[in-house]
Every structure is written in C-alpha cells, then in structure tokens.
Amino acid sequence: MIMNEPFDEKCTSDVVLEKIGRRQERAAVADGEGETVKVVIFSLHGHLYAFYGESVKKLMPPLPVYYVPGSPDFIPGVINVRGQIESVLNITRLLGLPDAQNPKSSRIAVAEKDGIRSGILVDSVEDVADIPIDSIKPPLGTLPPLIKEFVSGEFIYRDSLVILLDIGRLFRRITQ
Amino acid sequence: MTAPARRVDQCSDEMHILVFTVQGVIMGVDTSQIGEILEVDEAATRGLRIRPIHEEFSFGAGPVTYKAPKVITIKGRTAKGTGDHRSSLAAMIDRPDYIAEVTVDSIQGVPSLLAARPGASRAIWGAFVRNGDVILLLDLLKLPPRTASVSGKPRTRGFDKTTEGL
C-alpha cells in the first residue's frame, strides 16, 4: 500500500518529542508555584486588612442602615440588600479603631461563615486578589490585643503589610 | 420546642401590621395583639399601665422625642401568679402611620448575627421590607414583665412630648 502524504520536516518525531517535553516543563513549573487563595483586601483607619474571599459573598456600596433598638454600638443596624435584610457590623468599633473619615468610599462586604451572615462595614475595598497560600505568615506579636484576637495571618501585597482577619472569630466574638 | 403542626397550619398566610415610628425607627405590631388605640390622657385616666416603647429597648444616646404619641392596649392572656394583668397593659408608641397587609412569606427573621447575640431581645422577632424601608416587627407579648406596678402617665425622665399631632 503506498501512502501519499508528503514528508514534513516540521513534524518529525524529534520535533514532536521536543514539543511534548516543553509542555511537561511548563506543567512542572505551574505545580511548583503552589496553590493560591482569593482574598478581599480592604482598609480600616489607613491600614490594610483582608478576608478570605470564600467567606465574602457580595461587595456593596453604602446603603441606608436601619437602627435596631437594643443593638450594641458595633452593630449599627440592618440593611436592605435587594429585598434581603442583613445586619451590619461596624468592624472599626469592634477592633477599637476610629470610624471611617470618608464615608463615601466605605463599602459593605456581605460575609458568611459557620452559619452566620452579616454585612461588614469597611473604609474602602482595595482589591480582590489571588495570593500564594505560602505567602501568608503567622501574625506579628506586636499587634494590639483587640485586633490580635481576630487575626489569622499576614502577608505582603504591593509592598504593604496586610493583616488577614478571621470572619468566623469576629462572628463568634459577638454571638458567644 | 416546635409548634404543633395543626396550629401552624391554622395560621393565616397574611398579617395586618400597625406601622409606627419611634425616634426614626420604623416598627410594626400585629393588630391581633392590639385591643384599642387611645390618646395618652385617656389611657392615663383609665389607669392603664403604660409602657413607653423607648423604655423597653435602648434607642441610643440622648432623650427620645415622641411627636404624636398614642397608647395601644395589649390583648393577651393574663400571666398567672405574677399579677401581670396584660389586659390592663398598654404600650406607648409614636406616629402610628398605617396598617400594612403583610404576607407571612414576606416576613424575614431577625438576621442571624443579631438573633444569636446573648441577651438579644425576643420582642423584636422579625422584619419585612415595604417601599424599600425595613420595618421591624415587635411582639408585645414578649416584652419582659415588669415587677413594679406603674399606672398613669409615663414618667417624664428621658421623655419629651411635643404637642404636634395631639
């Protein structure tokens, strides 16, 4: 039987093997880079903080807050998020920080963890980023006690230190 | 403890809520809990035990101003053995506005962060949205019982009544 296909120098076995080898090298490099995790980076009183992205369901602009009588000062009230009534947590008051200086840049991060859901008021949202998991280090021991209670780690983002807060600990502090 | 299935099935799908505002907080009470709506003076004359709503919860710093106060008498069972005769109890509210027809499906529970707080009041039991506003639902029968017997006009401390709307 005679095959009529013309010979193609570009598709010799050596060339094909070289292509396969390069693909395998790229795959090895990707594996070596490690896993990443999504974080929502925001500011409070001029410093950067972050939540794990999996706990943040929505980012909202400021909304009218409806005061609930008997609430502590760090829960200003509830908001109407497209018909869903959510509580709002003023995290600066919980952490012992001054309130936002520029309310217009404030945002509400609707977060959910361990069956508790609430909006969390932040001064501004800086970024939503994927960061390598191994870039997250244990927190410095010099953090103020009120903040340290809720910190799960810290990392460097664009040359700035970001403190990673644990939403579950924030909510547990309020509900227990 | 869950309600017997039969009782739940017998609940209507719709409620009538008296909507009022105290110090900018929009609240509502199921009209089935309300006996009468009275002027403050008339309620005092009748010797009703008047409980201003702002004394049941913290409304933040500063005195609470009532612009158009009314007194609603509370229907309900008598708490045996406590002398808490709820039929003679009344709550003072402000600016009663309208009666809203609200379907049970449109009512939401108190958000989990608020409901799970230790010491959270059970009297504020839910909320609904009307015209974009959040209206808190108040159960008068879940107001904590008072040990002291108070009747007549509410005491003036922390209370400033204007003549508007009277």
Short mmCIF file of C-alpha atoms in Angstrom, two decimals:
data_model
loop_
_atom_site.label_atom_id
_atom_site.label_comp_id
_atom_site.label_asym_id
_atom_site.label_seq_id
_atom_site.Cartn_x
_atom_site.Cartn_y
_atom_site.Cartn_z
CA MET A 1 0.00 0.00 0.00
CA ILE A 2 1.51 3.38 -0.95
CA MET A 3 0.93 6.45 1.38
CA ASN A 4 0.61 9.65 -0.50
CA GLU A 5 1.21 12.13 2.30
CA PRO A 6 4.24 14.35 1.66
CA PHE A 7 7.13 14.38 4.12
CA ASP A 8 7.00 17.39 6.57
CA GLU A 9 10.21 18.38 8.29
CA LYS A 10 8.25 20.26 10.96
CA CYS A 11 6.57 17.10 12.21
CA THR A 12 9.45 14.73 12.69
CA SER A 13 9.39 12.68 15.82
CA ASP A 14 12.19 14.71 17.35
CA VAL A 15 10.23 17.86 16.93
CA VAL A 16 7.14 16.27 18.38
CA LEU A 17 9.08 14.92 21.33
CA GLU A 18 10.56 18.35 21.91
CA LYS A 19 7.10 19.87 21.99
CA ILE A 20 5.95 17.26 24.48
CA GLY A 21 8.98 17.92 26.63
CA ARG A 22 8.32 21.69 26.72
CA ARG A 23 4.71 21.11 27.72
CA GLN A 24 5.83 18.91 30.57
CA GLU A 25 8.31 21.52 31.75
CA ARG A 26 5.62 24.18 31.82
CA ALA A 27 3.32 21.89 33.81
CA ALA A 28 6.08 21.24 36.35
CA VAL A 29 6.68 24.97 36.80
CA ALA A 30 2.97 25.58 37.37
CA ASP A 31 2.83 22.85 40.02
CA GLY A 32 5.86 24.26 41.77
CA GLU A 33 4.27 27.71 42.13
CA GLY A 34 1.89 26.37 44.83
CA GLU A 35 -1.80 26.96 45.48
CA THR A 36 -3.30 30.40 45.69
CA VAL A 37 -6.18 31.70 47.73
CA LYS A 38 -8.52 34.54 46.95
CA VAL A 39 -8.57 37.43 49.43
CA VAL A 40 -10.56 40.64 49.64
CA ILE A 41 -8.22 43.45 50.66
CA PHE A 42 -9.72 46.50 52.35
CA SER A 43 -8.65 49.40 54.50
CA LEU A 44 -9.54 50.39 58.05
CA HIS A 45 -8.19 53.61 59.51
CA GLY A 46 -5.40 53.78 56.93
CA HIS A 47 -4.19 50.18 57.33
CA LEU A 48 -4.76 47.20 55.06
CA TYR A 49 -6.69 44.16 56.14
CA ALA A 50 -8.14 41.20 54.30
CA PHE A 51 -10.76 38.49 54.49
CA TYR A 52 -10.62 35.13 52.77
CA GLY A 53 -12.60 35.54 49.57
CA GLU A 54 -14.63 32.37 50.05
CA SER A 55 -16.40 33.99 53.02
CA VAL A 56 -17.27 37.21 51.19
CA LYS A 57 -20.46 36.85 49.19
CA LYS A 58 -21.04 40.40 47.96
CA LEU A 59 -19.45 43.83 47.96
CA MET A 60 -21.96 46.65 48.20
CA PRO A 61 -21.82 50.44 48.20
CA PRO A 62 -23.08 52.19 51.35
CA LEU A 63 -26.77 51.55 51.98
CA PRO A 64 -29.25 53.14 54.41
CA VAL A 65 -28.86 51.48 57.80
CA TYR A 66 -31.99 50.86 59.87
CA TYR A 67 -31.21 51.04 63.56
CA VAL A 68 -32.37 48.08 65.66
CA PRO A 69 -33.14 49.18 69.22
CA GLY A 70 -31.06 47.43 71.81
CA SER A 71 -28.17 46.69 69.44
CA PRO A 72 -24.59 47.30 70.61
CA ASP A 73 -22.73 50.21 69.01
CA PHE A 74 -20.70 47.90 66.75
CA ILE A 75 -23.93 46.71 65.09
CA PRO A 76 -25.40 49.94 63.68
CA GLY A 77 -28.48 48.10 62.41
CA VAL A 78 -29.76 46.27 59.35
CA ILE A 79 -29.74 46.97 55.62
CA ASN A 80 -31.97 46.03 52.72
CA VAL A 81 -29.88 44.14 50.16
CA ARG A 82 -32.21 43.62 47.20
CA GLY A 83 -35.03 42.59 49.48
CA GLN A 84 -32.87 40.52 51.82
CA ILE A 85 -32.49 42.01 55.31
CA GLU A 86 -28.90 41.76 56.56
CA SER A 87 -27.26 43.00 59.72
CA VAL A 88 -24.31 45.39 59.50
CA LEU A 89 -21.20 45.06 61.64
CA ASN A 90 -19.05 48.16 62.19
CA ILE A 91 -15.73 46.39 62.41
CA THR A 92 -13.75 49.50 63.39
CA ARG A 93 -15.75 49.75 66.61
CA LEU A 94 -15.23 46.08 67.34
CA LEU A 95 -11.47 46.49 66.83
CA GLY A 96 -11.31 49.70 68.86
CA LEU A 97 -10.46 51.87 65.84
CA PRO A 98 -11.90 55.29 64.93
CA ASP A 99 -14.79 55.42 62.47
CA ALA A 100 -14.17 55.99 58.75
CA GLN A 101 -13.15 59.51 57.78
CA ASN A 102 -14.58 59.29 54.28
CA PRO A 103 -17.94 57.50 54.38
CA LYS A 104 -18.31 57.85 50.60
CA SER A 105 -15.55 55.34 49.99
CA SER A 106 -16.99 52.93 52.54
CA ARG A 107 -18.19 49.59 51.35
CA ILE A 108 -20.22 46.78 52.82
CA ALA A 109 -18.80 43.27 52.48
CA VAL A 110 -21.58 40.72 52.96
CA ALA A 111 -19.85 37.77 54.59
CA GLU A 112 -20.96 34.35 55.73
CA LYS A 113 -19.18 31.89 57.99
CA ASP A 114 -20.29 28.98 60.17
CA GLY A 115 -23.96 29.69 59.58
CA ILE A 116 -23.76 33.38 60.50
CA ARG A 117 -24.18 36.01 57.82
CA SER A 118 -23.75 39.76 58.06
CA GLY A 119 -22.66 42.83 56.22
CA ILE A 120 -19.31 44.22 57.41
CA LEU A 121 -18.61 47.92 57.02
CA VAL A 122 -15.09 48.72 55.75
CA ASP A 123 -13.47 52.06 54.91
CA SER A 124 -12.74 51.05 51.30
CA VAL A 125 -12.14 47.94 49.23
CA GLU A 126 -8.65 47.98 47.69
CA ASP A 127 -8.54 44.78 45.70
CA VAL A 128 -9.69 41.22 45.27
CA ALA A 129 -6.55 39.19 44.65
CA ASP A 130 -5.24 35.65 44.39
CA ILE A 131 -2.22 35.30 46.62
CA PRO A 132 0.03 32.27 47.18
CA ILE A 133 -1.02 30.42 50.29
CA ASP A 134 2.58 30.13 51.43
CA SER A 135 2.93 33.92 51.41
CA ILE A 136 0.63 34.10 54.44
CA LYS A 137 2.74 34.20 57.60
CA PRO A 138 1.82 34.00 61.28
CA PRO A 139 0.85 37.39 62.69
CA LEU A 140 3.33 39.63 64.46
CA GLY A 141 3.16 39.50 68.20
CA THR A 142 3.14 43.30 68.41
CA LEU A 143 -0.45 43.73 67.26
CA PRO A 144 -2.86 45.40 69.70
CA PRO A 145 -4.74 42.78 71.75
CA LEU A 146 -8.17 43.87 70.45
CA ILE A 147 -7.05 43.17 66.89
CA LYS A 148 -4.81 40.18 67.56
CA GLU A 149 -7.81 38.18 68.76
CA PHE A 150 -9.21 38.15 65.23
CA VAL A 151 -6.01 37.82 63.16
CA SER A 152 -5.20 34.58 61.36
CA GLY A 153 -2.10 35.77 59.49
CA GLU A 154 -0.45 38.50 57.46
CA PHE A 155 1.09 38.88 54.02
CA ILE A 156 2.75 41.47 51.83
CA TYR A 157 0.74 42.91 48.97
CA ARG A 158 2.30 45.52 46.68
CA ASP A 159 4.94 46.29 49.31
CA SER A 160 2.33 46.82 52.02
CA LEU A 161 1.58 44.68 55.03
CA VAL A 162 -1.93 43.21 55.02
CA ILE A 163 -3.47 41.72 58.14
CA LEU A 164 -5.71 38.73 57.46
CA LEU A 165 -8.79 38.72 59.68
CA ASP A 166 -10.82 35.64 60.55
CA ILE A 167 -14.51 36.30 59.94
CA GLY A 168 -15.50 33.26 61.97
CA ARG A 169 -13.73 34.63 65.04
CA LEU A 170 -15.38 38.02 64.56
CA PHE A 171 -18.82 36.48 64.45
CA ARG A 172 -18.14 34.11 67.35
CA ARG A 173 -16.99 37.00 69.50
CA ILE A 174 -20.37 38.64 69.01
CA THR A 175 -22.57 35.60 69.37
CA GLN A 176 -20.92 33.88 72.33
CA MET B 1 -39.97 23.47 71.02
CA THR B 2 -41.86 23.41 67.72
CA ALA B 3 -45.46 24.48 67.35
CA PRO B 4 -47.92 21.62 66.86
CA ALA B 5 -48.43 21.05 63.14
CA ARG B 6 -52.15 21.71 63.42
CA ARG B 7 -51.60 25.14 64.96
CA VAL B 8 -49.07 26.12 62.30
CA ASP B 9 -51.45 25.01 59.55
CA GLN B 10 -54.18 27.15 61.06
CA CYS B 11 -52.03 30.30 60.90
CA SER B 12 -53.18 32.71 58.29
CA ASP B 13 -50.89 33.48 55.38
CA GLU B 14 -51.44 37.17 55.92
CA MET B 15 -50.98 39.50 58.85
CA HIS B 16 -52.15 43.04 59.50
CA ILE B 17 -49.38 45.14 60.95
CA LEU B 18 -49.82 48.53 62.58
CA VAL B 19 -46.79 50.50 61.41
CA PHE B 20 -45.44 53.30 63.58
CA THR B 21 -42.18 55.17 64.09
CA VAL B 22 -40.27 55.87 67.28
CA GLN B 23 -37.21 58.13 67.03
CA GLY B 24 -36.87 57.32 63.34
CA VAL B 25 -37.11 53.57 63.85
CA ILE B 26 -39.99 52.09 61.85
CA MET B 27 -41.69 49.30 63.74
CA GLY B 28 -44.82 47.26 63.43
CA VAL B 29 -47.14 45.29 65.68
CA ASP B 30 -49.58 42.58 64.69
CA THR B 31 -53.01 44.14 65.07
CA SER B 32 -54.29 40.91 66.63
CA GLN B 33 -52.27 41.92 69.71
CA ILE B 34 -53.91 45.33 69.91
CA GLY B 35 -57.07 45.97 71.84
CA GLU B 36 -57.51 49.70 71.38
CA ILE B 37 -55.59 52.75 70.24
CA LEU B 38 -56.04 55.58 72.74
CA GLU B 39 -54.84 59.06 73.41
CA VAL B 40 -52.27 59.20 76.19
CA ASP B 41 -54.51 61.20 78.51
CA GLU B 42 -57.40 58.82 78.08
CA ALA B 43 -55.17 55.84 78.80
CA ALA B 44 -53.85 57.52 81.92
CA THR B 45 -57.39 58.34 83.07
CA ARG B 46 -58.33 54.69 82.73
CA GLY B 47 -55.45 53.76 84.97
CA LEU B 48 -53.70 51.67 82.34
CA ARG B 49 -50.13 50.60 82.97
CA ILE B 50 -48.40 52.44 80.16
CA ARG B 51 -45.00 51.24 78.95
CA PRO B 52 -43.29 53.65 76.56
CA ILE B 53 -41.59 51.67 73.84
CA HIS B 54 -38.31 53.56 74.27
CA GLU B 55 -38.07 52.22 77.82
CA GLU B 56 -38.13 48.64 76.58
CA PHE B 57 -35.00 48.97 74.44
CA SER B 58 -32.05 51.26 74.11
CA PHE B 59 -32.66 53.79 71.38
CA GLY B 60 -29.16 55.15 71.53
CA ALA B 61 -27.83 58.16 73.36
CA GLY B 62 -29.98 61.16 74.14
CA PRO B 63 -33.64 61.67 75.02
CA VAL B 64 -36.34 60.11 72.87
CA THR B 65 -38.90 62.51 71.47
CA TYR B 66 -42.48 61.48 70.75
CA LYS B 67 -44.15 63.64 68.13
CA ALA B 68 -47.59 62.04 68.03
CA PRO B 69 -47.82 59.54 70.87
CA LYS B 70 -50.61 57.04 71.14
CA VAL B 71 -51.26 54.23 73.53
CA ILE B 72 -52.14 50.75 72.36
CA THR B 73 -53.68 48.31 74.78
CA ILE B 74 -52.26 44.81 74.66
CA LYS B 75 -54.60 41.89 74.14
CA GLY B 76 -53.47 38.62 75.54
CA ARG B 77 -53.51 36.09 78.28
CA THR B 78 -53.05 37.00 81.90
CA ALA B 79 -49.77 35.79 83.38
CA LYS B 80 -50.92 33.74 86.34
CA GLY B 81 -49.35 34.26 89.69
CA THR B 82 -47.37 37.33 88.73
CA GLY B 83 -50.04 39.94 88.97
CA ASP B 84 -49.03 40.89 85.43
CA HIS B 85 -52.52 41.54 84.14
CA ARG B 86 -51.71 42.02 80.49
CA SER B 87 -55.23 43.10 79.63
CA SER B 88 -54.54 46.31 81.57
CA LEU B 89 -51.15 46.79 80.00
CA ALA B 90 -50.57 49.32 77.30
CA ALA B 91 -47.62 50.40 75.21
CA MET B 92 -46.96 53.95 74.18
CA ILE B 93 -45.90 54.25 70.58
CA ASP B 94 -45.26 57.21 68.33
CA ARG B 95 -46.64 58.31 64.99
CA PRO B 96 -48.87 55.36 64.11
CA ASP B 97 -48.97 55.57 60.36
CA TYR B 98 -50.90 52.84 58.57
CA ILE B 99 -51.93 49.23 58.71
CA ALA B 100 -49.99 47.08 56.29
CA GLU B 101 -51.18 43.80 54.88
CA VAL B 102 -48.16 41.55 55.01
CA THR B 103 -47.89 38.02 53.73
CA VAL B 104 -46.10 35.59 56.01
CA ASP B 105 -43.76 34.74 53.13
CA SER B 106 -42.52 38.33 53.01
CA ILE B 107 -41.51 38.33 56.67
CA GLN B 108 -37.88 37.58 57.47
CA GLY B 109 -36.43 36.53 60.77
CA VAL B 110 -34.01 38.76 62.65
CA PRO B 111 -30.59 38.43 60.95
CA SER B 112 -28.52 35.66 62.46
CA LEU B 113 -25.79 37.90 63.90
CA LEU B 114 -28.38 39.86 65.88
CA ALA B 115 -30.55 36.90 66.84
CA ALA B 116 -27.63 34.83 68.14
CA ARG B 117 -26.30 37.57 70.43
CA PRO B 118 -26.50 36.70 74.13
CA GLY B 119 -29.30 38.67 75.72
CA ALA B 120 -30.88 39.63 72.41
CA SER B 121 -34.47 40.71 72.92
CA ARG B 122 -37.05 38.24 71.69
CA ALA B 123 -39.61 41.02 71.44
CA ILE B 124 -38.14 42.15 68.09
CA TRP B 125 -38.84 38.95 66.23
CA GLY B 126 -38.64 39.74 62.54
CA ALA B 127 -38.84 42.33 59.83
CA PHE B 128 -40.19 42.99 56.38
CA VAL B 129 -39.44 45.42 53.58
CA ARG B 130 -42.05 47.93 52.48
CA ASN B 131 -41.35 50.69 49.94
CA GLY B 132 -37.64 49.99 50.32
CA ASP B 133 -37.69 50.51 54.09
CA VAL B 134 -37.02 47.84 56.69
CA ILE B 135 -39.84 47.59 59.23
CA LEU B 136 -39.02 45.78 62.48
CA LEU B 137 -41.71 43.54 63.96
CA LEU B 138 -42.44 43.81 67.65
CA ASP B 139 -44.21 41.17 69.72
CA LEU B 140 -45.82 42.98 72.63
CA LEU B 141 -46.38 39.73 74.48
CA LYS B 142 -42.63 39.13 74.57
CA LEU B 143 -41.79 42.37 76.29
CA PRO B 144 -40.16 41.38 79.58
CA PRO B 145 -42.59 41.57 82.51
CA ARG B 146 -42.21 44.48 84.88
CA THR B 147 -42.00 43.82 88.59
CA ALA B 148 -43.11 47.32 89.61
CA SER B 149 -46.72 48.30 89.08
CA VAL B 150 -46.87 51.62 87.25
CA SER B 151 -50.04 53.23 86.04
CA GLY B 152 -50.99 56.62 84.73
CA LYS B 153 -48.91 58.88 82.53
CA PRO B 154 -45.40 57.71 81.78
CA ARG B 155 -42.65 59.31 83.83
CA THR B 156 -41.03 62.27 82.11
CA ARG B 157 -37.39 61.30 82.63
CA GLY B 158 -35.85 60.68 79.23
CA PHE B 159 -39.16 61.52 77.55
CA ASP B 160 -40.04 64.76 75.82
CA LYS B 161 -43.52 65.03 74.37
CA THR B 162 -44.37 67.74 71.87
CA THR B 163 -47.90 68.82 71.18
CA GLU B 164 -47.64 68.07 67.47
CA GLY B 165 -50.27 65.64 66.30
CA LEU B 166 -52.22 65.54 69.57
#
